[in-house]
């Protein structure tokens, strides 16, 4: 484990594929034409094309680090939304959702600005297109190959064409580690295990996903191994299932966590500390290996995975609220959970509720209540994969 991580770390530092920063995106309207200017820190090859139903402009670039901030608010009447993700090894993809059918009129590169930023310019004109009309010179096949040959890392898995996305569900705790215990002595591990099986069944029944569980029985598995399994299997999404506990027995509601070096608040910090102790409870100390993982965490390459995790977490929050699952205020929180530290798999940790609250502990042990939570998670997953192509 340690050696793999170390070579991964070196790879991340030495790989030029991660050197590109996407600094900003600007929009302009010239009559009926829409101009999109993408500024990058280095000169970058790109590929752009239009996909219909719904109308989208796709721009593929070498792997970049997104520095352009939140672009989900429409910045131009012709652009409904901007999103991005690692599309496949070595390639980052930006998707511009268009308000109406467009054709690429021109796509070209411009010399650096005074601030040193390089520019890609794409001009769109109204009207539908016929056939795939590709602009730019990025050879995505070659990029992918180079990246894969550079190091031991399999970069961010994105669903292989024709293959269903793989969701890895991680029921927390197990075996010697009961997790949180409710006033009526319901164990967290006995809530999250059936929940994981039920979520797996629901996802598989949809026919859209492959699903694996990090544990299928009441056994303990180290936090490190949970992460390792999800990477070995080539997970497209990692979901750790938990139920929380707190001194104040009146507190209830679900929350969704993504990884951060610094916790979003005291409660989150305390919770991460508690969940991370899981390995110590089970008699395994991963303190040293954790240090290497923490080092990787600081590397630029992780940011894209983190962005995807946060994007997914926010979709889950919406879906929980829409389905009437009780949630904590500031439902999406950040903390340093060891189990979320795979550098290349988008990951969230769901605290489905508080077992320290007698009512919620009872609800979470009840299959019909869990069905509501599972429905909300499933909707979040569907939306995520719809939006990331
Ligand atoms: Zn837990």
Tab-separated table of C-alpha atoms and ligand atoms in Angstrom:
chain	number	residue	atom	x	y	z
A	1	UNK	CA	0.000	0.000	0.000
A	2	UNK	CA	2.697	2.436	1.032
A	3	UNK	CA	4.880	1.879	-2.028
A	4	UNK	CA	1.984	2.177	-4.399
A	5	UNK	CA	0.970	5.444	-2.822
A	6	UNK	CA	4.489	6.805	-2.901
A	7	UNK	CA	4.945	6.080	-6.589
A	8	UNK	CA	1.538	7.548	-7.177
A	9	UNK	CA	2.617	10.676	-5.356
A	10	UNK	CA	5.784	10.973	-7.439
A	11	UNK	CA	3.776	10.391	-10.575
A	12	UNK	CA	1.382	13.163	-9.676
A	13	UNK	CA	4.212	15.602	-9.104
A	14	UNK	CA	6.169	14.664	-12.199
A	15	UNK	CA	3.315	14.343	-14.646
A	16	UNK	CA	3.026	17.332	-16.946
A	17	UNK	CA	-0.576	16.330	-17.559
A	18	UNK	CA	-1.584	18.102	-14.370
A	19	UNK	CA	0.288	21.346	-15.049
A	20	UNK	CA	-2.618	23.054	-16.785
A	21	UNK	CA	-4.777	25.522	-14.891
A	22	UNK	CA	-8.101	26.533	-16.360
A	23	UNK	CA	-8.094	30.147	-15.198
A	24	UNK	CA	-11.376	31.595	-16.394
A	25	UNK	CA	-14.111	31.428	-19.004
A	26	UNK	CA	-15.625	34.547	-20.544
A	27	UNK	CA	-18.683	34.968	-22.729
A	28	UNK	CA	-19.524	37.599	-25.296
A	29	UNK	CA	-22.537	38.227	-27.481
A	30	UNK	CA	-21.969	39.722	-30.939
A	31	UNK	CA	-25.328	39.995	-32.610
A	32	UNK	CA	-26.659	36.462	-32.919
A	33	UNK	CA	-23.212	34.926	-32.377
A	34	UNK	CA	-21.943	33.793	-28.999
A	35	UNK	CA	-18.217	33.873	-28.247
A	36	UNK	CA	-16.687	31.708	-25.521
A	37	UNK	CA	-13.126	32.451	-24.428
A	38	UNK	CA	-11.347	29.894	-22.259
A	39	UNK	CA	-8.183	31.130	-20.576
A	40	UNK	CA	-5.540	28.619	-19.543
A	41	UNK	CA	-2.172	28.914	-17.818
A	42	UNK	CA	-0.337	27.060	-20.608
A	43	UNK	CA	-0.948	26.622	-24.308
A	44	UNK	CA	-3.385	23.715	-24.646
A	45	UNK	CA	-4.714	21.605	-27.465
A	46	UNK	CA	-8.430	21.132	-27.414
A	47	UNK	CA	-11.288	19.494	-29.219
A	48	UNK	CA	-14.751	21.035	-29.482
A	49	UNK	CA	-18.004	19.740	-30.884
A	50	UNK	CA	-21.765	20.009	-30.455
A	51	UNK	CA	-23.946	17.253	-29.054
A	52	UNK	CA	-27.726	17.449	-29.485
A	53	UNK	CA	-30.641	16.481	-27.196
A	54	UNK	CA	-30.076	18.462	-25.072
A	55	UNK	CA	-27.932	20.898	-27.036
A	56	UNK	CA	-24.408	20.989	-25.610
A	57	UNK	CA	-21.048	22.349	-26.630
A	58	UNK	CA	-18.321	19.930	-25.567
A	59	UNK	CA	-14.732	21.085	-25.115
A	60	UNK	CA	-12.101	18.456	-24.330
A	61	UNK	CA	-8.737	19.598	-22.966
A	62	UNK	CA	-5.733	17.907	-21.399
A	63	UNK	CA	-6.318	17.329	-17.658
A	64	UNK	CA	-6.682	20.684	-15.983
A	65	UNK	CA	-7.213	22.131	-12.554
A	66	UNK	CA	-10.363	24.240	-12.486
A	67	UNK	CA	-9.568	27.683	-11.139
A	68	UNK	CA	-12.564	29.425	-12.684
A	69	UNK	CA	-14.787	29.248	-9.603
A	70	UNK	CA	-18.504	28.524	-9.647
A	71	UNK	CA	-19.969	28.824	-13.141
A	72	UNK	CA	-23.309	27.142	-12.522
A	73	UNK	CA	-25.136	30.474	-12.704
A	74	UNK	CA	-25.819	31.325	-16.341
A	75	UNK	CA	-23.397	34.044	-17.428
A	76	UNK	CA	-24.826	34.517	-20.873
A	77	UNK	CA	-28.430	34.149	-22.023
A	78	UNK	CA	-27.300	31.526	-24.545
A	79	UNK	CA	-25.445	29.401	-21.963
A	80	UNK	CA	-27.646	27.657	-19.411
A	81	UNK	CA	-24.970	25.926	-17.387
A	82	UNK	CA	-21.285	25.053	-17.383
A	83	UNK	CA	-19.952	21.872	-15.855
A	84	UNK	CA	-16.791	19.844	-16.133
A	85	UNK	CA	-15.280	16.518	-15.137
A	86	UNK	CA	-12.442	14.198	-15.926
A	87	UNK	CA	-13.818	12.534	-19.021
A	88	UNK	CA	-11.241	9.802	-19.353
A	89	UNK	CA	-7.566	9.292	-18.491
A	90	UNK	CA	-5.659	12.435	-19.443
A	91	UNK	CA	-8.705	14.334	-20.693
A	92	UNK	CA	-10.840	16.897	-18.895
A	93	UNK	CA	-14.178	17.809	-20.429
A	94	UNK	CA	-16.184	21.034	-20.186
A	95	UNK	CA	-19.862	20.881	-21.084
A	96	UNK	CA	-21.705	24.083	-21.949
A	97	UNK	CA	-25.459	23.556	-21.867
A	98	UNK	CA	-26.916	25.697	-24.629
A	99	UNK	CA	-30.215	27.551	-24.572
A	100	UNK	CA	-30.855	26.604	-28.212
A	101	UNK	CA	-29.344	24.695	-31.130
A	102	UNK	CA	-25.999	26.078	-32.285
A	103	UNK	CA	-23.230	25.367	-34.738
A	104	UNK	CA	-19.527	26.027	-34.191
A	105	UNK	CA	-18.668	28.879	-36.541
A	106	UNK	CA	-14.978	28.998	-35.615
A	107	UNK	CA	-12.644	27.580	-32.970
A	108	UNK	CA	-9.063	28.750	-32.617
A	109	UNK	CA	-6.219	29.617	-30.234
A	110	UNK	CA	-4.929	33.105	-29.478
A	111	UNK	CA	-1.538	34.271	-28.211
A	112	UNK	CA	-1.126	34.925	-24.493
A	113	UNK	CA	-2.569	37.997	-22.865
A	114	UNK	CA	-0.492	40.395	-20.755
A	115	UNK	CA	-1.389	38.332	-17.684
A	116	UNK	CA	0.237	35.330	-19.399
A	117	UNK	CA	-3.028	33.460	-19.974
A	118	UNK	CA	-3.450	31.552	-23.227
A	119	UNK	CA	-6.817	31.658	-24.953
A	120	UNK	CA	-9.102	29.248	-26.744
A	121	UNK	CA	-11.887	30.953	-28.627
A	122	UNK	CA	-15.061	29.253	-29.785
A	123	UNK	CA	-17.644	31.162	-31.791
A	124	UNK	CA	-21.137	29.747	-32.010
A	125	UNK	CA	-23.851	30.732	-34.437
A	126	UNK	CA	-27.540	29.901	-34.136
A	127	UNK	CA	-28.929	26.874	-35.915
A	128	UNK	CA	-28.718	23.103	-35.706
A	129	UNK	CA	-25.846	21.062	-36.971
A	130	UNK	CA	-25.623	17.885	-38.933
A	131	UNK	CA	-23.126	15.187	-38.090
A	132	UNK	CA	-20.164	15.500	-35.742
A	133	UNK	CA	-18.217	18.584	-36.561
A	134	UNK	CA	-14.978	18.578	-34.611
A	135	UNK	CA	-12.761	21.602	-34.129
A	136	UNK	CA	-9.302	21.730	-32.580
A	137	UNK	CA	-6.375	19.330	-32.580
A	138	UNK	CA	-6.426	17.504	-29.243
A	139	UNK	CA	-5.777	13.842	-29.893
A	140	UNK	CA	-7.655	12.318	-26.992
A	141	UNK	CA	-6.545	8.775	-27.802
A	142	UNK	CA	-2.871	9.735	-27.655
A	143	UNK	CA	-3.253	11.787	-24.493
A	144	UNK	CA	-4.903	8.911	-22.694
A	145	UNK	CA	-2.174	6.512	-23.712
A	146	UNK	CA	0.697	8.772	-22.653
A	147	UNK	CA	-0.838	9.345	-19.275
A	148	UNK	CA	-1.394	5.669	-18.640
A	149	UNK	CA	2.175	4.809	-19.537
A	150	UNK	CA	3.731	7.444	-17.298
A	151	UNK	CA	3.124	5.927	-13.892
A	152	UNK	CA	1.358	3.361	-11.768
A	153	UNK	CA	-1.723	5.482	-11.349
A	154	UNK	CA	-4.871	4.645	-13.194
A	155	UNK	CA	-6.193	8.172	-13.458
A	156	UNK	CA	-9.755	9.069	-12.585
A	157	UNK	CA	-11.892	6.292	-13.917
A	158	UNK	CA	-14.736	7.529	-15.997
A	159	UNK	CA	-17.259	5.025	-17.227
A	160	UNK	CA	-15.747	3.093	-20.100
A	161	UNK	CA	-17.885	3.509	-23.189
A	162	UNK	CA	-20.571	0.868	-23.226
A	163	UNK	CA	-19.787	-0.231	-19.685
A	164	UNK	CA	-22.099	0.681	-16.843
A	165	UNK	CA	-20.657	2.947	-14.131
A	166	UNK	CA	-19.415	1.070	-11.078
A	167	UNK	CA	-20.784	2.302	-7.745
A	168	UNK	CA	-18.939	1.088	-4.658
A	169	UNK	CA	-21.035	1.205	-1.494
A	170	UNK	CA	-19.160	1.124	1.784
A	171	UNK	CA	-21.211	0.162	4.850
A	172	UNK	CA	-19.313	1.715	7.781
A	173	UNK	CA	-17.852	-0.214	10.734
A	174	UNK	CA	-18.684	-3.922	11.191
A	175	UNK	CA	-17.411	-6.885	13.191
A	176	UNK	CA	-15.599	-5.736	16.325
A	177	UNK	CA	-16.473	-2.114	15.575
A	178	UNK	CA	-20.194	-1.462	16.208
A	179	UNK	CA	-20.026	2.237	15.285
A	180	UNK	CA	-22.482	4.468	17.125
A	181	UNK	CA	-24.938	2.868	19.563
A	182	UNK	CA	-28.479	4.180	20.118
A	183	UNK	CA	-30.181	4.596	23.508
A	184	UNK	CA	-32.150	1.397	22.770
A	185	UNK	CA	-28.835	-0.333	21.814
A	186	UNK	CA	-29.223	-0.372	18.067
A	187	UNK	CA	-25.757	-0.556	16.486
A	188	UNK	CA	-24.792	1.682	13.569
A	189	UNK	CA	-23.123	-1.274	11.817
A	190	UNK	CA	-26.465	-3.116	11.805
A	191	UNK	CA	-28.264	-0.187	10.200
A	192	UNK	CA	-25.786	0.549	7.426
A	193	UNK	CA	-25.246	-3.055	6.296
A	194	UNK	CA	-28.874	-3.778	5.315
A	195	UNK	CA	-29.080	-0.266	3.917
A	196	UNK	CA	-26.092	-0.966	1.660
A	197	UNK	CA	-27.664	-4.201	0.399
A	198	UNK	CA	-30.978	-2.441	-0.256
A	199	UNK	CA	-29.243	0.400	-2.106
A	200	UNK	CA	-27.319	-2.153	-4.187
A	201	UNK	CA	-30.551	-3.970	-5.082
A	202	UNK	CA	-32.276	-0.719	-6.056
A	203	UNK	CA	-29.374	0.465	-8.220
A	204	UNK	CA	-28.985	-2.895	-9.939
A	205	UNK	CA	-32.727	-3.111	-10.556
A	206	UNK	CA	-32.496	0.149	-12.519
A	207	UNK	CA	-30.202	-1.632	-14.969
A	208	UNK	CA	-27.940	1.406	-15.122
A	209	UNK	CA	-25.092	0.493	-12.785
A	210	UNK	CA	-22.726	-2.166	-11.589
A	211	UNK	CA	-22.541	-2.195	-7.780
A	212	UNK	CA	-20.051	-3.618	-5.300
A	213	UNK	CA	-20.002	-3.542	-1.498
A	214	UNK	CA	-16.773	-3.167	0.500
A	215	UNK	CA	-18.265	-5.600	3.014
A	216	UNK	CA	-21.277	-7.840	2.575
A	217	UNK	CA	-21.382	-9.330	6.076
A	218	UNK	CA	-20.808	-8.255	9.669
A	219	UNK	CA	-17.024	-8.177	9.387
A	220	UNK	CA	-14.515	-5.440	9.885
A	221	UNK	CA	-12.456	-4.057	7.046
A	222	UNK	CA	-9.809	-1.350	7.533
A	223	UNK	CA	-10.461	2.146	6.254
A	224	UNK	CA	-7.366	1.839	4.068
A	225	UNK	CA	-8.659	-1.356	2.500
A	226	UNK	CA	-12.027	0.196	1.775
A	227	UNK	CA	-10.244	2.905	-0.223
A	228	UNK	CA	-7.925	0.365	-1.840
A	229	UNK	CA	-10.801	-1.876	-2.938
A	230	UNK	CA	-12.668	0.966	-4.589
A	231	UNK	CA	-9.549	1.900	-6.589
A	232	UNK	CA	-8.751	-1.719	-7.498
A	233	UNK	CA	-12.266	-2.254	-8.780
A	234	UNK	CA	-12.067	0.982	-10.781
A	235	UNK	CA	-14.999	2.627	-9.009
A	236	UNK	CA	-16.712	5.554	-10.679
A	237	UNK	CA	-18.288	6.570	-7.382
A	238	UNK	CA	-17.645	5.666	-3.744
A	239	UNK	CA	-20.416	6.049	-1.168
A	240	UNK	CA	-19.713	5.378	2.497
A	241	UNK	CA	-22.850	4.810	4.592
A	242	UNK	CA	-22.973	5.777	8.261
A	243	UNK	CA	-25.305	6.942	11.010
A	244	UNK	CA	-24.128	9.573	13.444
A	245	UNK	CA	-24.320	10.068	17.195
A	246	UNK	CA	-24.003	13.149	19.372
A	247	UNK	CA	-24.390	14.105	23.064
A	248	UNK	CA	-27.555	16.065	22.372
A	249	UNK	CA	-30.218	13.394	21.841
A	250	UNK	CA	-32.701	15.824	20.293
A	251	UNK	CA	-30.543	16.427	17.202
A	252	UNK	CA	-31.757	14.604	14.081
A	253	UNK	CA	-31.285	14.664	10.333
A	254	UNK	CA	-29.032	13.376	7.584
A	255	UNK	CA	-25.843	15.054	6.394
A	256	UNK	CA	-23.478	14.476	3.506
A	257	UNK	CA	-19.737	14.844	3.771
A	258	UNK	CA	-16.971	15.372	1.288
A	259	UNK	CA	-13.267	15.430	1.980
A	260	UNK	CA	-11.458	18.472	3.220
A	261	UNK	CA	-8.168	19.154	4.973
A	262	UNK	CA	-9.989	21.492	7.283
A	263	UNK	CA	-13.363	20.609	8.732
A	264	UNK	CA	-16.245	22.970	7.991
A	265	UNK	CA	-17.105	23.174	11.699
A	266	UNK	CA	-16.357	21.657	15.107
A	267	UNK	CA	-19.032	19.001	14.806
A	268	UNK	CA	-17.584	17.813	11.477
A	269	UNK	CA	-14.052	17.706	12.893
A	270	UNK	CA	-15.193	15.660	15.874
A	271	UNK	CA	-17.147	13.294	13.670
A	272	UNK	CA	-14.205	12.665	11.304
A	273	UNK	CA	-11.981	11.984	14.298
A	274	UNK	CA	-14.517	9.492	15.610
A	275	UNK	CA	-15.028	7.713	12.269
A	276	UNK	CA	-11.281	7.610	11.601
A	277	UNK	CA	-10.740	5.888	14.947
A	278	UNK	CA	-12.537	2.929	13.488
A	279	UNK	CA	-9.246	1.264	12.496
A	280	UNK	CA	-7.774	1.794	15.938
A	281	UNK	CA	-10.849	0.201	17.476
A	282	UNK	CA	-10.324	-2.794	15.194
A	283	UNK	CA	-6.627	-2.909	16.148
A	284	UNK	CA	-5.045	-1.511	12.978
A	285	UNK	CA	-2.930	1.623	12.956
A	286	UNK	CA	-2.575	3.323	9.603
A	287	UNK	CA	-1.156	6.561	10.956
A	288	UNK	CA	1.979	6.412	8.843
A	289	UNK	CA	0.279	5.549	5.584
A	290	UNK	CA	-2.207	8.226	6.265
A	291	UNK	CA	0.633	10.745	6.133
A	292	UNK	CA	1.424	9.737	2.553
A	293	UNK	CA	-2.224	9.988	1.620
A	294	UNK	CA	-2.391	13.414	3.198
A	295	UNK	CA	0.597	14.441	1.078
A	296	UNK	CA	-1.214	13.320	-2.038
A	297	UNK	CA	-4.241	15.209	-0.904
A	298	UNK	CA	-2.330	18.460	-1.224
A	299	UNK	CA	-1.454	17.737	-4.827
A	300	UNK	CA	-3.310	19.469	-7.573
A	301	UNK	CA	-4.595	16.308	-9.159
A	302	UNK	CA	-6.959	15.673	-6.290
A	303	UNK	CA	-8.845	18.860	-6.800
A	304	UNK	CA	-10.744	17.623	-9.773
A	305	UNK	CA	-11.899	14.533	-7.898
A	306	UNK	CA	-12.872	16.755	-4.986
A	307	UNK	CA	-14.839	19.028	-7.271
A	308	UNK	CA	-16.743	16.056	-8.631
A	309	UNK	CA	-17.389	14.771	-5.094
A	310	UNK	CA	-18.766	18.147	-4.060
A	311	UNK	CA	-20.894	18.362	-7.161
A	312	UNK	CA	-22.350	14.939	-6.312
A	313	UNK	CA	-22.850	15.866	-2.634
A	314	UNK	CA	-24.867	18.921	-3.621
A	315	UNK	CA	-27.072	16.826	-5.907
A	316	UNK	CA	-27.650	14.459	-2.980
A	317	UNK	CA	-28.624	17.350	-0.705
A	318	UNK	CA	-31.231	18.513	-3.249
A	319	UNK	CA	-32.541	15.010	-3.668
A	320	UNK	CA	-32.752	14.368	0.118
A	321	UNK	CA	-34.745	17.590	0.517
A	322	UNK	CA	-37.014	16.862	-2.453
A	323	UNK	CA	-37.797	13.383	-1.126
A	324	UNK	CA	-38.579	14.728	2.333
A	325	UNK	CA	-35.664	13.090	4.151
A	326	UNK	CA	-34.975	15.099	7.289
A	327	UNK	CA	-31.586	16.834	7.022
A	328	UNK	CA	-29.251	18.838	9.245
A	329	UNK	CA	-28.793	22.547	8.514
A	330	UNK	CA	-25.779	23.063	6.191
A	331	UNK	CA	-26.420	19.543	4.975
A	332	UNK	CA	-23.247	19.360	2.867
A	333	UNK	CA	-20.258	19.430	5.214
A	334	UNK	CA	-16.529	18.928	4.902
A	335	UNK	CA	-14.142	16.891	7.027
A	336	UNK	CA	-11.001	14.782	6.793
A	337	UNK	CA	-12.494	11.303	6.556
A	338	UNK	CA	-9.794	8.716	5.834
A	339	UNK	CA	-12.260	6.640	3.849
A	340	UNK	CA	-12.778	9.464	1.324
A	341	UNK	CA	-9.111	9.812	0.440
A	342	UNK	CA	-8.783	7.909	-2.838
A	343	UNK	CA	-7.162	10.546	-5.043
A	344	UNK	CA	-9.049	9.498	-8.163
A	345	UNK	CA	-12.518	8.301	-7.133
A	346	UNK	CA	-15.285	10.821	-6.415
A	347	UNK	CA	-16.453	9.964	-2.905
A	348	UNK	CA	-19.021	11.019	-0.333
A	349	UNK	CA	-19.859	9.890	3.175
A	350	UNK	CA	-23.536	9.886	4.067
A	351	UNK	CA	-24.584	10.124	7.694
A	352	UNK	CA	-28.142	8.889	7.196
A	353	UNK	CA	-29.287	10.266	10.548
A	354	UNK	CA	-28.531	10.222	14.282
A	355	UNK	CA	-28.747	6.952	16.168
A	356	UNK	CA	-28.315	9.032	19.344
A	357	UNK	CA	-31.873	10.198	18.688
A	358	UNK	CA	-34.204	7.399	19.773
A	359	UNK	CA	-36.804	8.106	17.084
A	360	UNK	CA	-34.322	8.338	14.254
A	361	UNK	CA	-32.512	5.199	15.411
A	362	UNK	CA	-35.850	3.387	15.250
A	363	UNK	CA	-36.641	4.817	11.810
A	364	UNK	CA	-33.254	3.833	10.422
A	365	UNK	CA	-33.795	0.255	11.582
A	366	UNK	CA	-37.071	0.244	9.692
A	367	UNK	CA	-36.912	-0.895	6.109
A	368	UNK	CA	-39.717	1.341	4.875
A	369	UNK	CA	-38.008	4.483	6.223
A	370	UNK	CA	-34.704	3.399	4.717
A	371	UNK	CA	-36.467	3.013	1.365
A	372	UNK	CA	-37.058	6.773	1.352
A	373	UNK	CA	-33.386	7.504	2.066
A	374	UNK	CA	-32.281	4.993	-0.559
A	375	UNK	CA	-34.644	6.527	-3.125
A	376	UNK	CA	-33.050	9.918	-2.449
A	377	UNK	CA	-29.524	8.523	-2.858
A	378	UNK	CA	-30.521	6.782	-6.078
A	379	UNK	CA	-31.972	9.981	-7.553
A	380	UNK	CA	-28.748	11.812	-6.657
A	381	UNK	CA	-26.670	9.141	-8.407
A	382	UNK	CA	-28.899	9.217	-11.510
A	383	UNK	CA	-28.627	12.991	-11.753
A	384	UNK	CA	-24.847	12.879	-11.314
A	385	UNK	CA	-24.304	10.385	-14.111
A	386	UNK	CA	-26.834	12.151	-16.360
A	387	UNK	CA	-24.895	15.363	-15.918
A	388	UNK	CA	-21.383	13.985	-16.263
A	389	UNK	CA	-22.263	12.159	-19.504
B	1	LIG	ZN1	-19.909	5.685	11.380
